[in-house]
Structure formats: C-alpha cells, structure tokens
Coordinates of C-alpha atoms and ligand atoms in Angstrom, one line a residue:
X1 CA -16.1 21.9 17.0
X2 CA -17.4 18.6 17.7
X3 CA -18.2 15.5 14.7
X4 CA -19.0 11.9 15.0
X5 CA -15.8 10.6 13.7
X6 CA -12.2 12.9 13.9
X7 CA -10.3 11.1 11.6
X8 CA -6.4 11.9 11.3
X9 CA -4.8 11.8 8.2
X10 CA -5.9 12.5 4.3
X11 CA -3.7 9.9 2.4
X12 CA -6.3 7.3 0.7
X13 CA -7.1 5.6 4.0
X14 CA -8.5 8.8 5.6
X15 CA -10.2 10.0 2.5
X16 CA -12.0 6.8 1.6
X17 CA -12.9 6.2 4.9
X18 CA -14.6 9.6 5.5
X19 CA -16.3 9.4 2.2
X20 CA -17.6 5.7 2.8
X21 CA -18.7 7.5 6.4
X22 CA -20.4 10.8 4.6
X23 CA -22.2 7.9 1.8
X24 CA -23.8 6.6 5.5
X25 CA -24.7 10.3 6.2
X26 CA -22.3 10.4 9.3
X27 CA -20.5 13.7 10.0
X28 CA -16.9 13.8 10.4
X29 CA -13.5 16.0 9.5
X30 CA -10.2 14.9 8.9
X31 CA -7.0 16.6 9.9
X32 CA -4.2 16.5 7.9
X33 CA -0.7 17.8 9.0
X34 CA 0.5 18.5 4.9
X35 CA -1.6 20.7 2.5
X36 CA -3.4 19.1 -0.2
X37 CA -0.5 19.7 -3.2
X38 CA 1.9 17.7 -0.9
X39 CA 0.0 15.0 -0.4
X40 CA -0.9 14.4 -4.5
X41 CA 3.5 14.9 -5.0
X42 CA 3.9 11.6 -3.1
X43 CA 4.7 8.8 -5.9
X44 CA 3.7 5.6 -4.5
X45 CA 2.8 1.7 -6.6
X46 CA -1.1 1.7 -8.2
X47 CA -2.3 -1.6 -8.7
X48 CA -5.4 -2.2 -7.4
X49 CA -7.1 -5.2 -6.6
X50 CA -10.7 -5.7 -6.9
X51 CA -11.8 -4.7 -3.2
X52 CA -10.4 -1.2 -3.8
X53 CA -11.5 -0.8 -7.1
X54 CA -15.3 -1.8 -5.8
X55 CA -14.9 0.7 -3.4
X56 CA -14.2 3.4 -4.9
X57 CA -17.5 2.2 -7.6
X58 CA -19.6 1.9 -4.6
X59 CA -18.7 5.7 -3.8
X60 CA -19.4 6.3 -7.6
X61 CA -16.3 8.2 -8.3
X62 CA -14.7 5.3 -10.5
X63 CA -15.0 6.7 -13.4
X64 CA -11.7 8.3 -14.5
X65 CA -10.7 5.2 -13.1
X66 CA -12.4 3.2 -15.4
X67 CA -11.6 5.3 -18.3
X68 CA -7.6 5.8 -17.6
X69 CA -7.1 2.7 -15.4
X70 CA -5.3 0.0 -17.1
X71 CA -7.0 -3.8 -16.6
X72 CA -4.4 -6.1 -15.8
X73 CA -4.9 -10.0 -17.0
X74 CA -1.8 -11.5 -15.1
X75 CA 1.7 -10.2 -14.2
X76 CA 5.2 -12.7 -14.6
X77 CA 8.1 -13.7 -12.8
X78 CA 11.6 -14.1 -14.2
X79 CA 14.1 -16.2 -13.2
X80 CA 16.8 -15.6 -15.1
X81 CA 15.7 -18.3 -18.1
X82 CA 11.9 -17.8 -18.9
X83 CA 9.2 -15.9 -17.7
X84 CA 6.5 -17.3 -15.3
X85 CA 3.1 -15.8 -16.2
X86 CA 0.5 -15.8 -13.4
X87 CA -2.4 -15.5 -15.4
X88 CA -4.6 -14.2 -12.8
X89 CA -8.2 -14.0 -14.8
X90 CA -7.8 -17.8 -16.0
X91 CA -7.2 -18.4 -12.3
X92 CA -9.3 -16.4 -10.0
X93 CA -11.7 -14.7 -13.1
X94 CA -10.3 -11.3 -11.7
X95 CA -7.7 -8.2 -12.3
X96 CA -5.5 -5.9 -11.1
X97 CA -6.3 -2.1 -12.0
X98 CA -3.1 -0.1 -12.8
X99 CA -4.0 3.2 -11.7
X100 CA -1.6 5.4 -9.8
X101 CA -2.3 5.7 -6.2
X102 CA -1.8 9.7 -7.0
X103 CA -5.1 9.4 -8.9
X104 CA -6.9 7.9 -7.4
X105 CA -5.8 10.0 -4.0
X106 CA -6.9 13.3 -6.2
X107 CA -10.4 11.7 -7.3
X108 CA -11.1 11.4 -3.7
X109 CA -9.8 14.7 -2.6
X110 CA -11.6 16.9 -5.5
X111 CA -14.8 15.0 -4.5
X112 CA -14.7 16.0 -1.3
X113 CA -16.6 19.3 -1.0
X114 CA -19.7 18.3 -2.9
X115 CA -20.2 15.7 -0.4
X116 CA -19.4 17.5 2.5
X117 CA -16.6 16.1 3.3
X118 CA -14.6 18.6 5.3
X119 CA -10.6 18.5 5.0
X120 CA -9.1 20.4 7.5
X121 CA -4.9 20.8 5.8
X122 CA -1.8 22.1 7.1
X123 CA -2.8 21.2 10.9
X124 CA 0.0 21.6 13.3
X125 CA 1.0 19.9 16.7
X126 CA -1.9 17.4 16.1
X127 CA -2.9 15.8 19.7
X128 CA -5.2 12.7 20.6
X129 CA -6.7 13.1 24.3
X130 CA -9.0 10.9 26.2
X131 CA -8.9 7.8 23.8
X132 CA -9.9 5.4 26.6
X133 CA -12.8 7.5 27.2
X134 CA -16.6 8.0 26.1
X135 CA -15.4 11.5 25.2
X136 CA -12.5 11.5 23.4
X137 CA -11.0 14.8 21.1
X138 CA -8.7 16.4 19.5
X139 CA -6.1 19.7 19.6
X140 CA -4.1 21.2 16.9
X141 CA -3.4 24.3 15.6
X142 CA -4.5 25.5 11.8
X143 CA -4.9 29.0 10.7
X144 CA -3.0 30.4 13.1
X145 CA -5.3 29.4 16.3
X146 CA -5.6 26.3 18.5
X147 CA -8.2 24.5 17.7
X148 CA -10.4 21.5 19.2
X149 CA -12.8 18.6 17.9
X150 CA -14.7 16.6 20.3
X151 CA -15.9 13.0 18.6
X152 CA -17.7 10.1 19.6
X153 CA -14.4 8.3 17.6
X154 CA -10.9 8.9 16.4
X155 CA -9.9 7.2 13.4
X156 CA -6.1 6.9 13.3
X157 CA -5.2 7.0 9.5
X158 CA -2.2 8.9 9.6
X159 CA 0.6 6.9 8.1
X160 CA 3.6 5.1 9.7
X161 CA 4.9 8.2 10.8
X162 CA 1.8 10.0 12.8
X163 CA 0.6 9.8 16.0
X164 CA -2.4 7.9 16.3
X165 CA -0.5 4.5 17.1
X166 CA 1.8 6.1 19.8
X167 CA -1.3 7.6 21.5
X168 CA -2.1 3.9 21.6
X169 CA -1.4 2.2 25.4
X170 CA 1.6 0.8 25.5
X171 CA 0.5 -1.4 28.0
X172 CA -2.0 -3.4 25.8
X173 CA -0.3 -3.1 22.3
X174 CA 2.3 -5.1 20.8
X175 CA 4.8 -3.8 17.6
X176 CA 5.5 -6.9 15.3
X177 CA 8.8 -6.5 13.0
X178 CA 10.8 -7.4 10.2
X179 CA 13.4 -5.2 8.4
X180 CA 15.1 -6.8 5.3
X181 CA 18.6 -5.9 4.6
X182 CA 18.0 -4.1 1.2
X183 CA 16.2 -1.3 -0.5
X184 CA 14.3 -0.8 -4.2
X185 CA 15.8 1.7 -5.6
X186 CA 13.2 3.3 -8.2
X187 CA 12.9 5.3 -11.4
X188 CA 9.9 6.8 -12.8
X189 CA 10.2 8.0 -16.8
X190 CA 8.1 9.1 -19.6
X191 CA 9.0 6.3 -21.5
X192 CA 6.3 3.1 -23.1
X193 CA 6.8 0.2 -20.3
X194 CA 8.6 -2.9 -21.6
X195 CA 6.1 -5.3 -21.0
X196 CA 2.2 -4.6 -21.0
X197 CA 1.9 -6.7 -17.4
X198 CA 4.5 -6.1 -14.5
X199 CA 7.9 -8.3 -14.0
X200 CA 9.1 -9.2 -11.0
X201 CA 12.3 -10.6 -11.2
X202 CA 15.0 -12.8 -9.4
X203 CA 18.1 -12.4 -11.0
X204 CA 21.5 -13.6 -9.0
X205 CA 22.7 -9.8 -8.7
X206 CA 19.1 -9.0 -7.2
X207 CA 15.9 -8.2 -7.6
X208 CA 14.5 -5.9 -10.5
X209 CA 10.8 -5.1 -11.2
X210 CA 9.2 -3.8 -14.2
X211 CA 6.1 -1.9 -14.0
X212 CA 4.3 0.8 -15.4
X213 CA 2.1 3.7 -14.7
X214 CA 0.4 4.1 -17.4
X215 CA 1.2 3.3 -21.5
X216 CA 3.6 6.0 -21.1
X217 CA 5.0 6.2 -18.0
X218 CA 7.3 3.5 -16.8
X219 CA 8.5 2.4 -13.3
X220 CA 11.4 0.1 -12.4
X221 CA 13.2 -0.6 -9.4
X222 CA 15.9 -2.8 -8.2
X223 CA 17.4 -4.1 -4.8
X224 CA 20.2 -2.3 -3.5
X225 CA 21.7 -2.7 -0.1
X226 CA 20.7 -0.3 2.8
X227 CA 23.7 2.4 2.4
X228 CA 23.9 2.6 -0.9
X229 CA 24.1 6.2 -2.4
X230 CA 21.6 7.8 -5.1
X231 CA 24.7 10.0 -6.6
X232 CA 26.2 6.3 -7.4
X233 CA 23.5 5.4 -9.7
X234 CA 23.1 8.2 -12.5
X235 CA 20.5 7.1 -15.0
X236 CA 22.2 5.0 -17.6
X237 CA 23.9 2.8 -14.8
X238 CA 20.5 2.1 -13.8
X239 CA 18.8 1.6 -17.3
X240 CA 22.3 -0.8 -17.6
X241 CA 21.4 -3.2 -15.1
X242 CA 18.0 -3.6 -15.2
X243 CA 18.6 -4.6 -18.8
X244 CA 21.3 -7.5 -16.6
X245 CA 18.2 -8.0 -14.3
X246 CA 15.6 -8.3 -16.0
X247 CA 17.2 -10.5 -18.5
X248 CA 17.8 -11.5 -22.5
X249 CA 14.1 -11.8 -23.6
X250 CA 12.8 -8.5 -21.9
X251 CA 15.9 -6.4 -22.1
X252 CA 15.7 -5.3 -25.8
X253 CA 11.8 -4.2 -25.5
X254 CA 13.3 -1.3 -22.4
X255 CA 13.0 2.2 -23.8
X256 CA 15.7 4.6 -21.6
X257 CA 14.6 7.9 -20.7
X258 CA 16.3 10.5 -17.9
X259 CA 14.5 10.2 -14.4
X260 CA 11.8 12.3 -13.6
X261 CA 12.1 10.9 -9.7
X262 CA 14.9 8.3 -8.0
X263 CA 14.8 7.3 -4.9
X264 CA 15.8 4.0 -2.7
X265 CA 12.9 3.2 0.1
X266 CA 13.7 0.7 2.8
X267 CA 11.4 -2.4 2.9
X268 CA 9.8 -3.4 6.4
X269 CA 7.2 -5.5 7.4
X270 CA 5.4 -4.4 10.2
X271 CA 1.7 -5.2 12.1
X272 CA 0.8 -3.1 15.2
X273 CA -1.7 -5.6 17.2
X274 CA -4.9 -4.8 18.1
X275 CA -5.9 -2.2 15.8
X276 CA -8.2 -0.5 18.3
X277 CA -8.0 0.6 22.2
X278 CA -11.2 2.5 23.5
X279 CA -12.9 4.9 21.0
X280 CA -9.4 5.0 19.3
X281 CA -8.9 3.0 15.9
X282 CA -6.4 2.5 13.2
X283 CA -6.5 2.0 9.7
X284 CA -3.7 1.6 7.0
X285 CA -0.4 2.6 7.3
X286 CA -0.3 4.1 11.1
X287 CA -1.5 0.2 11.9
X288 CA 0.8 -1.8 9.6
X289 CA 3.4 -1.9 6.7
X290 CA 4.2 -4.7 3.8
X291 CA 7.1 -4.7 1.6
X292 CA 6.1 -3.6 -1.9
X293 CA 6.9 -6.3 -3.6
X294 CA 2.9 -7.8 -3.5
X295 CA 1.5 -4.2 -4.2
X296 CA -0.3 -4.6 -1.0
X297 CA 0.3 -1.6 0.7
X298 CA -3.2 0.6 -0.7
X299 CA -5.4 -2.6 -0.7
X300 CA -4.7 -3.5 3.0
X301 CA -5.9 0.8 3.8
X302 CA -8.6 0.0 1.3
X303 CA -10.2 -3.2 3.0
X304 CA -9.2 -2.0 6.3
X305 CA -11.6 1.2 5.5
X306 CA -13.9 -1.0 4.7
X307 CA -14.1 -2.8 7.7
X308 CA -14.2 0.2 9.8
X309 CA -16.9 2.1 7.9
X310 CA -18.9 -0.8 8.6
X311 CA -18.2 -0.8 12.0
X312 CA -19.3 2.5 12.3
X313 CA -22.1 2.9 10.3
X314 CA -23.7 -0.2 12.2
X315 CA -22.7 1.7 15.6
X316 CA -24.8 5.2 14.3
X317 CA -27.5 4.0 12.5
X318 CA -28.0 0.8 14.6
X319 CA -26.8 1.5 17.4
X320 CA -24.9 -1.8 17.2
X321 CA -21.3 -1.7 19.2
X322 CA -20.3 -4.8 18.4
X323 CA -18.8 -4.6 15.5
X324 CA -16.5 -1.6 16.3
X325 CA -15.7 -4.4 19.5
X326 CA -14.9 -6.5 16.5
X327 CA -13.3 -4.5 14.2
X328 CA -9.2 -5.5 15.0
X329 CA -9.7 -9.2 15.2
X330 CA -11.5 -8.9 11.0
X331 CA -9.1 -6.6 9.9
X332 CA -6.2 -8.5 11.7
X333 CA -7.2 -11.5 10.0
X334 CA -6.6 -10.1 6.4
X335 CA -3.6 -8.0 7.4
X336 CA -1.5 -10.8 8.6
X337 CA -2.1 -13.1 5.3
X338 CA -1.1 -10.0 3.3
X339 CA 1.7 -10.0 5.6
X340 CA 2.2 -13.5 5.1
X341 CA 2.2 -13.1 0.9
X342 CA 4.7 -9.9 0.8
X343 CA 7.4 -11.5 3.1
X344 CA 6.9 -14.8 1.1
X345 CA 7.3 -13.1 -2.9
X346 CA 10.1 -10.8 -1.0
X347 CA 12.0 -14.1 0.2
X348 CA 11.6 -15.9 -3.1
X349 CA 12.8 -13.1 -5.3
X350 CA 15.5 -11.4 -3.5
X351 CA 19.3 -12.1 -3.0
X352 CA 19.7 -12.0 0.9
X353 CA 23.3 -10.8 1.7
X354 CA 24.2 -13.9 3.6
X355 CA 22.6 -16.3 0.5
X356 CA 24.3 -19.6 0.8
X357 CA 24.3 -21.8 -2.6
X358 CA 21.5 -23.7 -0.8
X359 CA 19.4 -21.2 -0.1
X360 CA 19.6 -20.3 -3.7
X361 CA 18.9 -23.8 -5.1
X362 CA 15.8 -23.4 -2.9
X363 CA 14.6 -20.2 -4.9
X364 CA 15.3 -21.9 -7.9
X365 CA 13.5 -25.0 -6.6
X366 CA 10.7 -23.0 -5.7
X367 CA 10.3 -20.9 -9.1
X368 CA 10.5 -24.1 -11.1
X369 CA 7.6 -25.6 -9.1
X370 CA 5.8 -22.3 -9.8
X371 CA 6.5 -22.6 -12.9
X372 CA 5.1 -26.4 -13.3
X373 CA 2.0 -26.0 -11.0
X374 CA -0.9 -24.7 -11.6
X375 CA -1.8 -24.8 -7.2
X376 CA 1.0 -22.9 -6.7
X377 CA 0.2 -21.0 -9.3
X378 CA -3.3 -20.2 -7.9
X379 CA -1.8 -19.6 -4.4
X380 CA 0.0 -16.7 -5.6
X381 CA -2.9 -15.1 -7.9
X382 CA -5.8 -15.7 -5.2
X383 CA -3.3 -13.6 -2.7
X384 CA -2.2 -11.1 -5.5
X385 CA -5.8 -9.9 -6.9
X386 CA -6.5 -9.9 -3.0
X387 CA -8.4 -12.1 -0.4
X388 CA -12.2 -11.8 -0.1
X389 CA -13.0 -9.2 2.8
Ligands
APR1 N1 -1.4 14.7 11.9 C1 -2.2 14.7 10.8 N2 -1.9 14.0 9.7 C2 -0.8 13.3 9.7 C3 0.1 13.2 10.8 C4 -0.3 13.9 11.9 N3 0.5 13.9 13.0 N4 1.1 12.4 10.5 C5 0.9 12.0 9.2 N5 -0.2 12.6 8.7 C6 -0.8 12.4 7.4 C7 0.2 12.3 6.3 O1 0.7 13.6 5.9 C8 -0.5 11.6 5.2 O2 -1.2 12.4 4.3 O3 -1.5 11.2 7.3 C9 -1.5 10.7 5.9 C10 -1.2 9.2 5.8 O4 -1.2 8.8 4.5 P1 -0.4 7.6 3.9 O5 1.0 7.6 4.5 O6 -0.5 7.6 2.5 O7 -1.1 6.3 4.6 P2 -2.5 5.6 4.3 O8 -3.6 6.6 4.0 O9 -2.7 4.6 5.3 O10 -2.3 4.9 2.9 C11 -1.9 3.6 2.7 O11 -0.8 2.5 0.8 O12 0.6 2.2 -1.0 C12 0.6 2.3 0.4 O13 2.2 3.0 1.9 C13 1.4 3.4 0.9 O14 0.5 5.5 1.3 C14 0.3 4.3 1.3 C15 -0.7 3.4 1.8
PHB2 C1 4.9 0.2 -8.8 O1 4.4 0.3 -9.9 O2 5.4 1.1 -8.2 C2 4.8 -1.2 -8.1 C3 4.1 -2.2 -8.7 C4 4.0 -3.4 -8.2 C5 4.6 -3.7 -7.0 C6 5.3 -2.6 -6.3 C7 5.4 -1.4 -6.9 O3 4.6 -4.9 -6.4

C-alpha cells in the first residue's frame, strides 16, 4: 500500500491529525495496535481549551460537542480557608469546554469513513523503517498477513508507550524528565459534581481535585504516594477524605456514590526534543507528557496536530518544506510553557514528602498572593484556557 502520510496511532492526536490532513484532501491511514472499543474504554480528563475546541469546529464535527459540552466560566483553588476563583472569561474573555476526552475521541472515530479516513485497528508488531530517508514505510501485521505502507511521512502519534519515539536516533535526541513522588488516585461516579466549576485543592494531607464529567458524572482524585495499594482505599474511605481535602465549605455539597472506575496514575513530566528526525515526526503523547493537574495533556496533541497539519499541507499543496523543517522548534515552543504551567500548579498544590515548614509557608505565601492579585491571577487563566498557537 502506499499513502502520503502513515500515521501511527488512533488516540485523539492521530485522529485529528488525519482528519485535519483528509479536510486538505491529502491521503493517509493510520495504524492502530488496539481495536476501536479499547481505545473509547480509556477514561482520561476533558476540558478543553479553546484551540481544541476550534479544531474540532473547523472540521465541523462540534456539534455534539456543543450540544453536550459543558462551558466553563472559571475553575477555583482551595487552600484550606477560602476558595480562589480564577474567573477565566473576566480575564482572558474565554472557556474551558468540559467534554470527555472519550467523546470527543468517538466523534472523531465514527466520522471517519465518510471522509475517507481509513483506520487500520488491531495491527500487530508495528515497525518504522527508513525514517532518515526520502522513502520511508511501514510493516505490521493485521488480518492475519504482514502488511506494508510506503509514505512520503510518518506521523508518530502513538502515545508514551509506542514506538515512534524509539525509532527516533538516539544520537540526535534528548529525553527531558521529571517524576514526582506521588500519584492521583481517581474515582469516577454517577453522582451530581459538588461544584458546577473544577477545585483544585491544597490541603496539608495533600492534594484533592474536584471535577466533573458531565452534570451527572463526577470525578475526583487525590494524591497518594507511589506504593500505595487500590484494595486500601474502598469507596467510603475515599468519599471520607476528600470531604478532609476539599474542606468545610465544599464538603457538605459532595454526593457519595460506589465507583464505577479507581485507579492511581503516576504523574511525570516529560519533553522528548526535537519532535522530528528526517520524514519521521511526533505529535502528542509519544513526544511529551504533563502532569494532569493543568488539564494539558489533550490540548498540547491538539495544537501539536495543528502545527503539523500545517506543515504538511503547505509541503503537498505548496510544495513548501519549510515548514515541516520548522515544525519542532513551533511546537517546542508551546510544549515547554505547558510544561512550565503543570509543574508550576503541581508544585503549588501538592504536599511533597520531604515538605519542610518553609516550603509550606511558601505555598501559603503563594496562594494568598493569588488570592490578592489580579496578575497572578491572569498568569494562571491565560496558561489554563491555553496559549495562542
Ligand atoms: N502501534 C500502533 N499504535 C500504537 C502503538 C503501536 N506500537 N503503541 C500505541 N499505539 C496507540 C495506542 O493504542 C493509542 O490508541 O496509539 C494511541 C495513542 O493515543 P494516546 O495515548 O491517547 O495519545 P495521544 O493521541 O497523543 O493523546 C494525547 O491527551 O489527555 C491526554 O494523555 C492523554 O491520551 C492522551 C493525550
Ligand atoms: C478530570 O476531570 O479528569 C481532570 C480535570 C482537570 C484536571 C485533571 C483531570 O486538571
């Protein structure tokens, strides 16, 4: 088989990148290791900052989006006495969209065949060859027979896990890294969210967020350290503390309901510089990681896509190559002050295990003068609703 662009992976970053591509009338296929069902069971955050949300209207399939999507004014910050509201429409005149990244991963998906966007699922032994070259392709095996795609380009949007990045060379690449020494562990349940805007909060037994899928389906999470077991945290233990966390004002307003998922993820920061070597480029995940705790995660795939399908379509229909030449150093640029903002919130609002008493009057230091400025105020929503591209 052969395609202008092979692109690896089907998670949002792949499927938004090979519908922005098919919109510019250029042919590709992805490959996709899972089969469709898993890859709509993964649970991941959903709030949306305007780029995504503009890209997906663009595309014209916003409009489930627009009718179930919840708009999202501001979000708040608790320290322990009052909560911080970052009013992020009085600030920056834009909102988050609360719409679950499972949605919005199926509108793209469903899409697919009426705009020709082949999806080639359950592929096997997936293998990158020639990257350096002007002929670059692919082997796996699907439906029981070894397969091959030549391509003019391989997009690498296949997750922290896959292996576009490793097919990288080692020789010209450079891992950047940062593990914190804590987990969220999260609960998803069918019950009305406490709060009609997220709360992230810093409480001195850790961290706890409030959010919300939907007007009845609630998420929370809290820190826990590394190694600490699920079986060790039965529902009402959980529904216990975040009412601790979270704190007097907002703990009577939590409805309890059993779990419907729980799990503990580790939180990592992580940038894999440059983004591109030869006809070989990432996007999303496979290229870097943020800790959740900005809701980055989505939005960095999203205007990473963005960059790329650019790239691309200036390279087919222009035949422009400068752009693609270009394409780490833009996306770079936005990555790392994402980066930047998710370390910073997940410094300010957790409880480090070696937390002196100063380092905690510096939190508290720091929330106060969140609290009392409107710059720093307008620091944090300009980052939260998302950078311009
Ligand atoms: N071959 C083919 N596909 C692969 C391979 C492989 N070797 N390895 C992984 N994949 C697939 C995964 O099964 C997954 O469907 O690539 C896809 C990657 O999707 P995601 O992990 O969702 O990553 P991405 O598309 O970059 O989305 C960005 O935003 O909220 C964040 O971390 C969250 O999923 C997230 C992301
Ligand atoms: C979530 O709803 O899962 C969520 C929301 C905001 C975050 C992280 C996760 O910052």
């Amino acid at each position: 088989m052969k395609t202008q662009v092979a692109i690896i992976g089907a998670g949002p970053a792949g499927l938004l990148l090979g519908h922005l591509l098919r919109a510019e009338g250029i042919h590709c296929i992805l490959i996709e290791r899972q089969s469709g069902e898993y890859v709509l069971s993964r649970i991941r955050a959903g709030f949306l900052e305007p780029v995504t949300t503009d890209l997906m209207a663009r595309l014209g399939l916003d409009a489930r989006m627009k009718a179930q999507g919840q708009l999202h004014d501001g979000f708040n910050i608790a320290d322990g006495e009052r909560l911080i509201r970052i009013d992020l429409a009085a600030l920056t005149g834009r909102r988050m969209t609360v719409y679950g990244q499972t949605e919005l991963t199926r509108d793209l998906m469903e899409a697919a065949p009426e705009r020709g966007l082949e999806i080639i699922y359950e592929a096997a032994d997936v293998t990158l060859h020639d990257v350096a070259s002007d002929a670059p392709f692919v082997t796996f095996t699907a439906e029981g027979r070894e397969q091959r795609i030549d391509a003019a380009f391989i997009a690498g949007c296949d997750g922290f896990h896959g292996v576009a990045r490793p097919s990288m060379p080692a020789s010209r690449t450079q891992p950047f890294e940062k593990i914190y020494p804590f987990g969220w562990l999260g609960i998803l349940a069918d019950v009305p969210p406490c709060n009609h805007e997220a709360i992230y909060a810093n409480h001195e037994r850790g961290f706890a967020l409030a959010s919300m899928r939907s007007a009845t389906r609630s998420r929370y999470y809290i820190q826990v350290p590394l190694d600490e077991a699920l079986e060790d945290w039965p529902d009402e233990r959980l529904w216990d503390e975040l009412a601790i966390r979270l704190g007097p004002q907002v703990a009577p307003h939590i409805t309890r309901g059993p779990a419907l998922e729980k799990s503990i993820a580790p939180l990592r920061s992580f940038v894999f510089e440059p983004m591109r070597a030869g006809r070989l480029m990432l996007a999303g995940d496979a290229a870097h990681i943020v800790p959740p705790t900005g809701a980055k995660g989505l939005n960095l795939a999203a205007s990473d896509v963005f960059y790329l399908s650019s790239a691309l379509t200036a390279y087919f229909k222009a035949n422009d190559s400068d752009a693609i030449a270009d394409y780490s150093r833009r996306a770079l640029a936005r990555v790392w002050k994402a980066e930047r903002f998710s370390w910073q919130l997940t410094m300010l609002l957790h409880r480090f295990p070696n937390t002196s008493a100063f380092d905690r009057r510096i939190q508290m230091a720091e929330l106060d003068y969140i609290a009392t400025s409107e710059t720093m105020r307008m620091a944090i929503a300009e980052n939260y609703v998302g950078l311009p591209l």
